[in-house]
PDB file of C-alpha atoms in Angstrom:
ATOM      1  CA  GLN N   1      18.515  -1.526 -45.491  1.00  0.00           C
ATOM      2  CA  LEU N   2      15.044  -2.420 -46.520  1.00  0.00           C
ATOM      3  CA  THR N   3      11.937  -2.081 -44.425  1.00  0.00           C
ATOM      4  CA  MET N   4       9.844  -4.000 -46.789  1.00  0.00           C
ATOM      5  CA  SER N   5       9.733  -7.394 -48.323  1.00  0.00           C
ATOM      6  CA  LEU N   6      11.968  -7.340 -51.381  1.00  0.00           C
ATOM      7  CA  ASN N   7       9.642  -9.516 -53.372  1.00  0.00           C
ATOM      8  CA  SER N   8      10.007  -9.546 -57.114  1.00  0.00           C
ATOM      9  CA  SER N   9       7.435 -10.955 -59.484  1.00  0.00           C
ATOM     10  CA  THR N  10       9.939 -13.713 -60.369  1.00  0.00           C
ATOM     11  CA  ILE N  11      12.913 -15.104 -58.484  1.00  0.00           C
ATOM     12  CA  LEU N  12      15.187 -14.150 -61.345  1.00  0.00           C
ATOM     13  CA  ASN N  13      15.106 -13.409 -65.069  1.00  0.00           C
ATOM     14  CA  GLU N  14      14.801 -16.747 -66.800  1.00  0.00           C
ATOM     15  CA  GLU N  15      15.019 -17.651 -70.431  1.00  0.00           C
ATOM     16  CA  ASN N  16      12.119 -19.463 -71.989  1.00  0.00           C
ATOM     17  CA  THR N  17      13.104 -22.935 -70.862  1.00  0.00           C
ATOM     18  CA  GLN N  18      10.654 -25.329 -69.283  1.00  0.00           C
ATOM     19  CA  GLY N  19      10.241 -28.083 -66.706  1.00  0.00           C
ATOM     20  CA  ALA N  20      13.022 -29.480 -64.570  1.00  0.00           C
ATOM     21  CA  LYS N  21      15.797 -27.846 -66.576  1.00  0.00           C
ATOM     22  CA  ARG N  22      14.398 -24.388 -65.860  1.00  0.00           C
ATOM     23  CA  ASN N  23      13.947 -25.110 -62.156  1.00  0.00           C
ATOM     24  CA  THR N  24      17.492 -26.416 -61.818  1.00  0.00           C
ATOM     25  CA  GLU N  25      18.978 -23.441 -63.627  1.00  0.00           C
ATOM     26  CA  CYS N  26      16.870 -21.107 -61.498  1.00  0.00           C
ATOM     27  CA  LEU N  27      18.177 -22.599 -58.265  1.00  0.00           C
ATOM     28  CA  GLU N  28      21.751 -22.738 -59.513  1.00  0.00           C
ATOM     29  CA  SER N  29      21.752 -19.086 -60.499  1.00  0.00           C
ATOM     30  CA  LEU N  30      19.909 -18.037 -57.333  1.00  0.00           C
ATOM     31  CA  LEU N  31      22.316 -19.799 -55.046  1.00  0.00           C
ATOM     32  CA  GLN N  32      25.368 -18.131 -56.541  1.00  0.00           C
ATOM     33  CA  THR N  33      24.244 -14.846 -54.948  1.00  0.00           C
ATOM     34  CA  PRO N  34      26.317 -13.484 -52.020  1.00  0.00           C
ATOM     35  CA  ALA N  35      23.534 -14.290 -49.547  1.00  0.00           C
ATOM     36  CA  PHE N  36      24.156 -17.995 -50.043  1.00  0.00           C
ATOM     37  CA  GLN N  37      27.940 -17.839 -49.836  1.00  0.00           C
ATOM     38  CA  ASP N  38      27.957 -16.902 -46.158  1.00  0.00           C
ATOM     39  CA  ASN N  39      25.091 -17.926 -43.913  1.00  0.00           C
ATOM     40  CA  PRO N  40      24.659 -15.664 -40.863  1.00  0.00           C
ATOM     41  CA  LEU N  41      21.508 -17.598 -39.958  1.00  0.00           C
ATOM     42  CA  GLN N  42      23.569 -20.523 -38.679  1.00  0.00           C
ATOM     43  CA  GLN N  43      24.261 -18.767 -35.381  1.00  0.00           C
ATOM     44  CA  LEU N  44      20.601 -18.172 -34.481  1.00  0.00           C
ATOM     45  CA  GLN N  45      19.202 -19.582 -31.250  1.00  0.00           C
ATOM     46  CA  LEU N  46      16.019 -21.126 -32.632  1.00  0.00           C
ATOM     47  CA  ALA N  47      13.313 -23.355 -31.249  1.00  0.00           C
ATOM     48  CA  SER N  48      13.255 -26.886 -32.653  1.00  0.00           C
ATOM     49  CA  GLN N  49      12.186 -26.895 -36.296  1.00  0.00           C
ATOM     50  CA  GLU N  50      11.197 -30.542 -36.180  1.00  0.00           C
ATOM     51  CA  VAL N  51       7.543 -29.570 -36.616  1.00  0.00           C
ATOM     52  CA  LEU N  52       8.432 -27.919 -39.940  1.00  0.00           C
ATOM     53  CA  GLU N  53      10.477 -30.932 -41.021  1.00  0.00           C
ATOM     54  CA  LYS N  54       7.461 -33.173 -40.439  1.00  0.00           C
ATOM     55  CA  ALA N  55       5.149 -30.775 -42.270  1.00  0.00           C
ATOM     56  CA  LYS N  56       7.545 -30.671 -45.214  1.00  0.00           C
ATOM     57  CA  LYS N  57       7.389 -34.449 -45.534  1.00  0.00           C
ATOM     58  CA  SER N  58       3.585 -34.483 -45.325  1.00  0.00           C
ATOM     59  CA  GLY N  59       3.213 -31.833 -48.017  1.00  0.00           C
ATOM     60  CA  ARG N  60       0.563 -29.147 -48.240  1.00  0.00           C
ATOM     61  CA  SER N  61      -2.196 -29.070 -45.662  1.00  0.00           C
ATOM     62  CA  LYS N  62      -5.445 -27.214 -44.992  1.00  0.00           C
ATOM     63  CA  CYS N  63      -5.744 -23.872 -43.274  1.00  0.00           C
ATOM     64  CA  PRO N  64      -7.987 -24.428 -40.225  1.00  0.00           C
ATOM     65  CA  ARG N  65      -9.876 -21.201 -41.002  1.00  0.00           C
ATOM     66  CA  CYS N  66     -10.327 -20.925 -44.757  1.00  0.00           C
ATOM     67  CA  ASN N  67      -9.560 -24.557 -45.754  1.00  0.00           C
ATOM     68  CA  SER N  68      -7.104 -23.395 -48.420  1.00  0.00           C
ATOM     69  CA  SER N  69      -4.216 -25.703 -49.249  1.00  0.00           C
ATOM     70  CA  ARG N  70      -0.984 -24.230 -47.878  1.00  0.00           C
ATOM     71  CA  MET N  71       2.553 -25.174 -46.849  1.00  0.00           C
ATOM     72  CA  PHE N  72       3.453 -24.517 -43.188  1.00  0.00           C
ATOM     73  CA  TYR N  73       1.056 -21.577 -42.689  1.00  0.00           C
ATOM     74  CA  CYS N  74      -1.808 -19.673 -44.287  1.00  0.00           C
ATOM     75  CA  TYR N  75      -0.565 -16.315 -45.529  1.00  0.00           C
ATOM     76  CA  THR N  76      -4.068 -14.858 -45.688  1.00  0.00           C
ATOM     77  CA  CYS N  77      -5.378 -15.978 -42.283  1.00  0.00           C
ATOM     78  CA  PHE N  78      -2.014 -15.690 -40.467  1.00  0.00           C
ATOM     79  CA  VAL N  79      -2.288 -19.112 -38.822  1.00  0.00           C
ATOM     80  CA  PRO N  80      -0.307 -22.371 -39.116  1.00  0.00           C
ATOM     81  CA  VAL N  81      -1.838 -25.169 -41.210  1.00  0.00           C
ATOM     82  CA  GLU N  82      -3.297 -28.314 -39.669  1.00  0.00           C
ATOM     83  CA  THR N  83       0.019 -30.215 -39.802  1.00  0.00           C
ATOM     84  CA  VAL N  84       1.789 -27.482 -37.820  1.00  0.00           C
ATOM     85  CA  PRO N  85       0.284 -27.368 -34.299  1.00  0.00           C
ATOM     86  CA  THR N  86       0.262 -23.836 -32.912  1.00  0.00           C
ATOM     87  CA  LYS N  87       1.699 -25.028 -29.607  1.00  0.00           C
ATOM     88  CA  GLU N  88       4.843 -26.167 -31.428  1.00  0.00           C
ATOM     89  CA  ILE N  89       5.460 -22.732 -32.943  1.00  0.00           C
ATOM     90  CA  PRO N  90       7.608 -20.397 -30.800  1.00  0.00           C
ATOM     91  CA  THR N  91       6.168 -17.141 -29.526  1.00  0.00           C
ATOM     92  CA  VAL N  92       8.265 -13.993 -29.301  1.00  0.00           C
ATOM     93  CA  LYS N  93       7.448 -11.060 -27.031  1.00  0.00           C
ATOM     94  CA  LEU N  94       8.566  -7.735 -28.489  1.00  0.00           C
ATOM     95  CA  PRO N  95       9.545  -4.556 -26.614  1.00  0.00           C
ATOM     96  CA  LEU N  96       7.578  -2.416 -29.087  1.00  0.00           C
ATOM     97  CA  LYS N  97       4.382  -2.681 -31.100  1.00  0.00           C
ATOM     98  CA  ILE N  98       4.827  -3.160 -34.826  1.00  0.00           C
ATOM     99  CA  ASP N  99       2.534  -2.075 -37.670  1.00  0.00           C
ATOM    100  CA  ILE N 100       3.186  -3.550 -41.108  1.00  0.00           C
ATOM    101  CA  ILE N 101       1.646  -1.695 -44.052  1.00  0.00           C
ATOM    102  CA  LYS N 102       1.242  -4.056 -46.970  1.00  0.00           C
ATOM    103  CA  HIS N 103       0.835  -2.913 -50.555  1.00  0.00           C
ATOM    104  CA  PRO N 104      -2.470  -4.259 -52.004  1.00  0.00           C
ATOM    105  CA  ASN N 105      -0.640  -5.689 -55.036  1.00  0.00           C
ATOM    106  CA  GLU N 106       2.002  -7.455 -53.000  1.00  0.00           C
ATOM    107  CA  THR N 107       1.778 -11.220 -53.525  1.00  0.00           C
ATOM    108  CA  ASP N 108       0.671 -12.718 -50.211  1.00  0.00           C
ATOM    109  CA  GLY N 109       2.533 -15.980 -50.695  1.00  0.00           C
ATOM    110  CA  LYS N 110       5.853 -14.231 -51.308  1.00  0.00           C
ATOM    111  CA  SER N 111       5.722 -11.878 -48.344  1.00  0.00           C
ATOM    112  CA  THR N 112       7.704 -12.490 -45.160  1.00  0.00           C
ATOM    113  CA  ALA N 113       5.527 -10.075 -43.177  1.00  0.00           C
ATOM    114  CA  VAL N 114       3.225 -12.920 -42.142  1.00  0.00           C
ATOM    115  CA  HIS N 115       6.151 -14.513 -40.263  1.00  0.00           C
ATOM    116  CA  ALA N 116       6.103 -11.627 -37.804  1.00  0.00           C
ATOM    117  CA  LYS N 117       2.368 -11.984 -37.190  1.00  0.00           C
ATOM    118  CA  LEU N 118       2.652 -15.750 -36.716  1.00  0.00           C
ATOM    119  CA  LEU N 119       5.555 -15.527 -34.269  1.00  0.00           C
ATOM    120  CA  ALA N 120       4.668 -12.327 -32.368  1.00  0.00           C
ATOM    121  CA  PRO N 121       0.869 -12.256 -32.656  1.00  0.00           C
ATOM    122  CA  ASP N 122       0.314  -9.977 -29.651  1.00  0.00           C
ATOM    123  CA  ASP N 123       2.642  -7.247 -30.874  1.00  0.00           C
ATOM    124  CA  VAL N 124       2.251  -7.221 -34.664  1.00  0.00           C
ATOM    125  CA  THR N 125      -0.623  -5.842 -36.771  1.00  0.00           C
ATOM    126  CA  ILE N 126      -0.763  -6.060 -40.565  1.00  0.00           C
ATOM    127  CA  TYR N 127      -2.701  -3.442 -42.543  1.00  0.00           C
ATOM    128  CA  LYS N 128      -3.461  -3.554 -46.246  1.00  0.00           C
ATOM    129  CA  TYR N 129      -2.947  -0.150 -47.832  1.00  0.00           C
ATOM    130  CA  PRO N 130      -4.818   2.232 -48.073  1.00  0.00           C
ATOM    131  CA  CYS N 131      -6.583   1.092 -44.889  1.00  0.00           C
ATOM    132  CA  ILE N 132      -4.021   2.313 -42.358  1.00  0.00           C
ATOM    133  CA  PRO N 133      -4.273   4.181 -39.037  1.00  0.00           C
ATOM    134  CA  GLU N 134      -3.891   7.904 -38.479  1.00  0.00           C
ATOM    135  CA  TYR N 135      -0.494   8.441 -36.849  1.00  0.00           C
ATOM    136  CA  GLU N 136      -0.273  12.227 -36.539  1.00  0.00           C
ATOM    137  CA  GLU N 137      -1.347  12.503 -32.894  1.00  0.00           C
ATOM    138  CA  LYS N 138       1.147   9.832 -31.836  1.00  0.00           C
ATOM    139  CA  ARG N 139       4.110  10.803 -33.967  1.00  0.00           C
ATOM    140  CA  HIS N 140       6.209  11.589 -30.884  1.00  0.00           C
ATOM    141  CA  GLU N 141       6.212   7.873 -30.046  1.00  0.00           C
ATOM    142  CA  ILE N 142       6.248   6.283 -33.525  1.00  0.00           C
ATOM    143  CA  ALA N 143       9.006   5.768 -36.098  1.00  0.00           C
ATOM    144  CA  LEU N 144       8.990   4.503 -39.677  1.00  0.00           C
ATOM    145  CA  ILE N 145      11.682   2.147 -40.933  1.00  0.00           C
ATOM    146  CA  PHE N 146      12.558   3.460 -44.357  1.00  0.00           C
ATOM    147  CA  PRO N 147      15.782   4.554 -46.076  1.00  0.00           C
ATOM    148  CA  GLY N 148      15.868   8.155 -47.234  1.00  0.00           C
ATOM    149  CA  PRO N 149      17.755  11.451 -47.081  1.00  0.00           C
ATOM    150  CA  ASN N 150      16.313  12.278 -43.649  1.00  0.00           C
ATOM    151  CA  SER N 151      16.615   8.815 -42.115  1.00  0.00           C
ATOM    152  CA  VAL N 152      18.597   8.367 -38.900  1.00  0.00           C
ATOM    153  CA  SER N 153      20.328   5.381 -37.356  1.00  0.00           C
ATOM    154  CA  VAL N 154      18.869   3.356 -34.481  1.00  0.00           C
ATOM    155  CA  LYS N 155      21.373   4.753 -31.984  1.00  0.00           C
ATOM    156  CA  ASP N 156      20.205   8.300 -32.779  1.00  0.00           C
ATOM    157  CA  ILE N 157      16.498   7.632 -32.144  1.00  0.00           C
ATOM    158  CA  ALA N 158      16.508   9.226 -28.687  1.00  0.00           C
ATOM    159  CA  PHE N 159      18.035  12.483 -29.883  1.00  0.00           C
ATOM    160  CA  HIS N 160      15.721  12.911 -32.869  1.00  0.00           C
ATOM    161  CA  LEU N 161      12.519  11.661 -31.242  1.00  0.00           C
ATOM    162  CA  GLN N 162      13.063  14.200 -28.466  1.00  0.00           C
ATOM    163  CA  LYS N 163      12.364  16.940 -31.009  1.00  0.00           C
ATOM    164  CA  TYR N 164       9.068  15.308 -31.895  1.00  0.00           C
ATOM    165  CA  THR N 165       8.191  14.995 -28.223  1.00  0.00           C
ATOM    166  CA  LYS N 166       8.837  18.667 -27.585  1.00  0.00           C
ATOM    167  CA  LYS N 167       6.734  19.716 -30.536  1.00  0.00           C
ATOM    168  CA  GLY N 168       3.931  17.265 -30.007  1.00  0.00           C
ATOM    169  CA  VAL N 169       3.637  17.309 -26.227  1.00  0.00           C
ATOM    170  CA  CYS N 170       5.520  20.263 -24.785  1.00  0.00           C
ATOM    171  CA  ALA N 171       5.027  22.997 -27.358  1.00  0.00           C
ATOM    172  CA  SER N 172       3.041  25.180 -24.939  1.00  0.00           C
ATOM    173  CA  ASP N 173       5.134  24.484 -21.850  1.00  0.00           C
ATOM    174  CA  ASP N 174       8.260  26.612 -21.480  1.00  0.00           C
ATOM    175  CA  ASN N 175       9.654  24.384 -18.752  1.00  0.00           C
ATOM    176  CA  CYS N 176       9.812  21.421 -21.083  1.00  0.00           C
ATOM    177  CA  SER N 177      12.993  22.735 -22.613  1.00  0.00           C
ATOM    178  CA  ARG N 178      14.760  22.350 -19.277  1.00  0.00           C
ATOM    179  CA  GLU N 179      13.841  18.735 -18.655  1.00  0.00           C
ATOM    180  CA  PRO N 180      12.502  17.002 -21.765  1.00  0.00           C
ATOM    181  CA  LEU N 181       9.577  14.702 -21.210  1.00  0.00           C
ATOM    182  CA  LEU N 182      11.650  12.150 -23.040  1.00  0.00           C
ATOM    183  CA  LYS N 183      13.900  11.558 -20.046  1.00  0.00           C
ATOM    184  CA  GLN N 184      10.959  10.786 -17.780  1.00  0.00           C
ATOM    185  CA  ALA N 185       9.346   8.223 -20.047  1.00  0.00           C
ATOM    186  CA  LYS N 186       9.147   4.726 -18.617  1.00  0.00           C
ATOM    187  CA  ILE N 187       7.934   1.581 -20.251  1.00  0.00           C
ATOM    188  CA  GLU N 188       4.810   0.134 -18.714  1.00  0.00           C
ATOM    189  CA  PRO N 189       5.500  -2.912 -16.515  1.00  0.00           C
ATOM    190  CA  GLU N 190       4.975  -6.152 -18.410  1.00  0.00           C
ATOM    191  CA  GLU N 191       4.393  -9.659 -17.228  1.00  0.00           C
ATOM    192  CA  LYS N 192       7.407 -11.774 -18.058  1.00  0.00           C
ATOM    193  CA  HIS N 193       6.665 -13.933 -21.071  1.00  0.00           C
ATOM    194  CA  PRO N 194       7.149 -17.666 -20.426  1.00  0.00           C
ATOM    195  CA  LYS N 195       9.131 -18.276 -23.618  1.00  0.00           C
ATOM    196  CA  GLU N 196      10.965 -15.057 -24.367  1.00  0.00           C
ATOM    197  CA  GLY N 197      12.081 -13.137 -21.286  1.00  0.00           C
ATOM    198  CA  ILE N 198      11.855  -9.374 -21.723  1.00  0.00           C
ATOM    199  CA  SER N 199      12.897  -7.145 -18.859  1.00  0.00           C
ATOM    200  CA  SER N 200       9.925  -5.402 -17.254  1.00  0.00           C
ATOM    201  CA  SER N 201      11.741  -2.874 -15.082  1.00  0.00           C
ATOM    202  CA  ARG N 202      13.920  -1.089 -17.637  1.00  0.00           C
ATOM    203  CA  SER N 203      13.670   2.503 -18.703  1.00  0.00           C
ATOM    204  CA  GLU N 204      12.339   2.908 -22.201  1.00  0.00           C
ATOM    205  CA  GLY N 205      14.899   5.589 -22.946  1.00  0.00           C
ATOM    206  CA  THR N 206      13.287   7.107 -26.034  1.00  0.00           C
ATOM    207  CA  GLY N 207       9.522   7.325 -25.610  1.00  0.00           C
ATOM    208  CA  LEU N 208       9.295   5.091 -28.688  1.00  0.00           C
ATOM    209  CA  LYS N 209       6.297   2.767 -28.573  1.00  0.00           C
ATOM    210  CA  LYS N 210       5.615   1.685 -32.139  1.00  0.00           C
ATOM    211  CA  ILE N 211       7.563   0.968 -35.325  1.00  0.00           C
ATOM    212  CA  ILE N 212       6.069   0.955 -38.826  1.00  0.00           C
ATOM    213  CA  PHE N 213       7.367  -1.240 -41.642  1.00  0.00           C
ATOM    214  CA  ILE N 214       6.293  -1.205 -45.289  1.00  0.00           C
ATOM    215  CA  ASP N 215       5.807  -4.549 -47.021  1.00  0.00           C
ATOM    216  CA  SER N 216       6.195  -3.935 -50.734  1.00  0.00           C
ATOM    217  CA  THR N 217       8.533  -4.205 -53.683  1.00  0.00           C
ATOM    218  CA  TRP N 218      10.622  -1.099 -54.290  1.00  0.00           C
ATOM    219  CA  ASN N 219       8.639  -0.304 -57.406  1.00  0.00           C
ATOM    220  CA  GLN N 220       5.452  -0.155 -55.310  1.00  0.00           C
ATOM    221  CA  THR N 221       6.924   1.817 -52.431  1.00  0.00           C
ATOM    222  CA  ASN N 222       6.391   5.371 -53.590  1.00  0.00           C
ATOM    223  CA  LYS N 223       2.609   5.276 -53.306  1.00  0.00           C
ATOM    224  CA  ILE N 224       2.763   4.304 -49.645  1.00  0.00           C
ATOM    225  CA  ILE N 225       5.714   6.369 -48.442  1.00  0.00           C
ATOM    226  CA  THR N 226       4.197   9.563 -49.904  1.00  0.00           C
ATOM    227  CA  ASP N 227       0.851   9.020 -48.145  1.00  0.00           C
ATOM    228  CA  GLU N 228       0.024  12.084 -46.047  1.00  0.00           C
ATOM    229  CA  ARG N 229      -0.680   9.906 -43.002  1.00  0.00           C
ATOM    230  CA  LEU N 230       3.002   8.892 -42.889  1.00  0.00           C
ATOM    231  CA  GLN N 231       4.427  12.379 -43.336  1.00  0.00           C
ATOM    232  CA  GLY N 232       6.258  13.909 -40.399  1.00  0.00           C
ATOM    233  CA  LEU N 233       7.233  10.582 -38.838  1.00  0.00           C
ATOM    234  CA  LEU N 234      10.802   9.955 -37.772  1.00  0.00           C
ATOM    235  CA  GLN N 235      12.443   7.700 -40.361  1.00  0.00           C
ATOM    236  CA  ILE N 236      15.058   5.103 -39.423  1.00  0.00           C
ATOM    237  CA  GLU N 237      17.434   3.286 -41.726  1.00  0.00           C
ATOM    238  CA  LEU N 238      19.334   0.038 -41.209  1.00  0.00           C
ATOM    239  CA  LYS N 239      22.598   0.018 -43.141  1.00  0.00           C
ATOM    240  CA  THR N 240      24.933  -2.584 -41.696  1.00  0.00           C
ATOM    241  CA  ARG N 241      23.225  -5.922 -42.402  1.00  0.00           C
ATOM    242  CA  LYS N 242      23.124  -7.950 -45.620  1.00  0.00           C
ATOM    243  CA  THR N 243      20.027  -9.801 -46.775  1.00  0.00           C
ATOM    244  CA  CYS N 244      19.735 -13.560 -47.034  1.00  0.00           C
ATOM    245  CA  PHE N 245      16.412 -13.267 -48.849  1.00  0.00           C
ATOM    246  CA  TRP N 246      16.116 -15.557 -51.858  1.00  0.00           C
ATOM    247  CA  ARG N 247      13.928 -13.071 -53.751  1.00  0.00           C
ATOM    248  CA  HIS N 248      16.330 -10.158 -53.570  1.00  0.00           C
ATOM    249  CA  GLN N 249      15.590  -7.647 -56.307  1.00  0.00           C
ATOM    250  CA  LYS N 250      18.154  -7.481 -59.060  1.00  0.00           C
ATOM    251  CA  GLY N 251      20.148  -4.254 -59.090  1.00  0.00           C
ATOM    252  CA  LYS N 252      19.405  -3.363 -55.446  1.00  0.00           C
ATOM    253  CA  PRO N 253      22.066  -3.255 -52.688  1.00  0.00           C
ATOM    254  CA  ASP N 254      22.349  -6.388 -50.550  1.00  0.00           C
ATOM    255  CA  THR N 255      21.732  -4.167 -47.519  1.00  0.00           C
ATOM    256  CA  TYR N 256      18.059  -3.977 -48.547  1.00  0.00           C
ATOM    257  CA  LEU N 257      16.372  -6.476 -46.267  1.00  0.00           C
ATOM    258  CA  SER N 258      13.177  -8.469 -46.457  1.00  0.00           C
ATOM    259  CA  THR N 259      10.437  -7.392 -44.039  1.00  0.00           C
ATOM    260  CA  ILE N 260      11.107 -10.063 -41.420  1.00  0.00           C
ATOM    261  CA  GLU N 261      14.860  -9.460 -41.596  1.00  0.00           C
ATOM    262  CA  ALA N 262      14.334  -5.715 -41.138  1.00  0.00           C
ATOM    263  CA  ILE N 263      12.104  -6.306 -38.110  1.00  0.00           C
ATOM    264  CA  TYR N 264      14.575  -8.731 -36.568  1.00  0.00           C
ATOM    265  CA  TYR N 265      17.687  -6.612 -37.104  1.00  0.00           C
ATOM    266  CA  PHE N 266      15.966  -3.443 -35.934  1.00  0.00           C
ATOM    267  CA  LEU N 267      14.960  -5.143 -32.676  1.00  0.00           C
ATOM    268  CA  VAL N 268      18.475  -6.493 -32.109  1.00  0.00           C
ATOM    269  CA  ASP N 269      19.904  -2.992 -32.590  1.00  0.00           C
ATOM    270  CA  TYR N 270      17.170  -1.437 -30.439  1.00  0.00           C
ATOM    271  CA  HIS N 271      17.882  -3.931 -27.656  1.00  0.00           C
ATOM    272  CA  GLN N 272      21.583  -3.098 -27.647  1.00  0.00           C
ATOM    273  CA  GLU N 273      21.689   0.576 -28.615  1.00  0.00           C
ATOM    274  CA  ILE N 274      18.579   1.906 -26.853  1.00  0.00           C
ATOM    275  CA  LEU N 275      17.754  -0.525 -24.057  1.00  0.00           C
ATOM    276  CA  LYS N 276      21.476  -0.989 -23.393  1.00  0.00           C
ATOM    277  CA  GLU N 277      20.996  -4.664 -22.664  1.00  0.00           C
ATOM    278  CA  SER N 278      23.084  -7.636 -23.714  1.00  0.00           C
ATOM    279  CA  TYR N 279      21.489  -9.452 -26.635  1.00  0.00           C
ATOM    280  CA  LYS N 280      21.103 -13.168 -25.955  1.00  0.00           C
ATOM    281  CA  GLY N 281      18.909 -14.306 -28.833  1.00  0.00           C
ATOM    282  CA  GLN N 282      15.629 -12.939 -27.473  1.00  0.00           C
ATOM    283  CA  TYR N 283      14.248 -12.220 -30.955  1.00  0.00           C
ATOM    284  CA  ASP N 284      15.980 -14.967 -32.955  1.00  0.00           C
ATOM    285  CA  ASN N 285      12.780 -16.974 -33.311  1.00  0.00           C
ATOM    286  CA  LEU N 286      11.356 -14.217 -35.506  1.00  0.00           C
ATOM    287  CA  LEU N 287      13.447 -15.953 -38.186  1.00  0.00           C
ATOM    288  CA  PHE N 288      12.000 -19.400 -37.349  1.00  0.00           C
ATOM    289  CA  PHE N 289      10.232 -19.794 -40.720  1.00  0.00           C
ATOM    290  CA  PHE N 290      12.665 -17.639 -42.691  1.00  0.00           C
ATOM    291  CA  SER N 291      15.751 -19.656 -41.755  1.00  0.00           C
ATOM    292  CA  PHE N 292      13.963 -22.938 -42.471  1.00  0.00           C
ATOM    293  CA  MET N 293      12.948 -21.804 -45.957  1.00  0.00           C
ATOM    294  CA  TYR N 294      16.456 -20.514 -46.592  1.00  0.00           C
ATOM    295  CA  THR N 295      17.831 -23.958 -45.787  1.00  0.00           C
ATOM    296  CA  LEU N 296      15.223 -25.651 -47.999  1.00  0.00           C
ATOM    297  CA  ILE N 297      16.397 -23.691 -51.021  1.00  0.00           C
ATOM    298  CA  LYS N 298      20.044 -24.408 -50.240  1.00  0.00           C
ATOM    299  CA  ASP N 299      19.277 -28.110 -49.883  1.00  0.00           C
ATOM    300  CA  ALA N 300      17.409 -28.081 -53.185  1.00  0.00           C
ATOM    301  CA  LYS N 301      20.607 -27.016 -54.900  1.00  0.00           C
ATOM    302  CA  CYS N 302      22.550 -29.754 -53.150  1.00  0.00           C
ATOM    303  CA  CYS N 303      20.014 -32.398 -54.186  1.00  0.00           C
ATOM    304  CA  ALA N 304      20.252 -31.169 -57.781  1.00  0.00           C
ATOM    305  CA  GLY N 305      23.913 -32.138 -57.678  1.00  0.00           C
ATOM    306  CA  LYS N 306      25.219 -28.625 -58.069  1.00  0.00           C
ATOM    307  CA  GLU N 307      27.460 -28.433 -55.023  1.00  0.00           C
TER     308      GLU N 307
END
């Protein structure tokens, strides 16, 4: 699993060829990867992508805030461009708050983290490292998605976070060992979102309120993950999904996901394993832009006559 955007400085290692020949070879080689042999994105329940189809035909457009020329959305202002009306972009309501910590050298235009902010604006915050919050006082209700020797699976969150709750909240109360505060935690009532229905009466089950993701290449990860402000947080690893990301880093397992994939798959698992609710596509629209771009690259290969 990957909790960060697996962005490499180039899509793949290319020889020194130029022009159309290089682009065709790049796409041909890229699309031979396992991610393009089997497309799990086909089963997603997505809002109509007609607005993106129209924007693709019109070409690049201006960002309404900074006036930069962009395709589909501005990756610095986190807003759709002028040819993509905000009202035609789906909105997803999440059961948890999400912080994304972005490496300062990560290329904005290659990151999928912005997709989360565009599609779940009320629940997602993006920070550029080293400007990140202090998490120590809230570590009993926060987890970090990152693979490592101490990482646990989603289904084990409740058991492991209970230890953090006892230390952080109940350390001075002997009675806490009898009835952990964890079991009494309830999610605050929420108003049902008009587009994405999220149950408002369920028990939270873990005390978990926020998830942290790191948006970085693997080579840049160490600086962030070793930051003292992230030490002591429960770490969670996703191991069962395979990436469809077209910038997958060479030599890394295909279970290392891009940032938006990691967010999506974590929420699906959380919904089923922790909330114990049937998953009916509630978070599928988080992949609204991702799936469209995936298809664009596949179609580019087809148009190049390589099918």
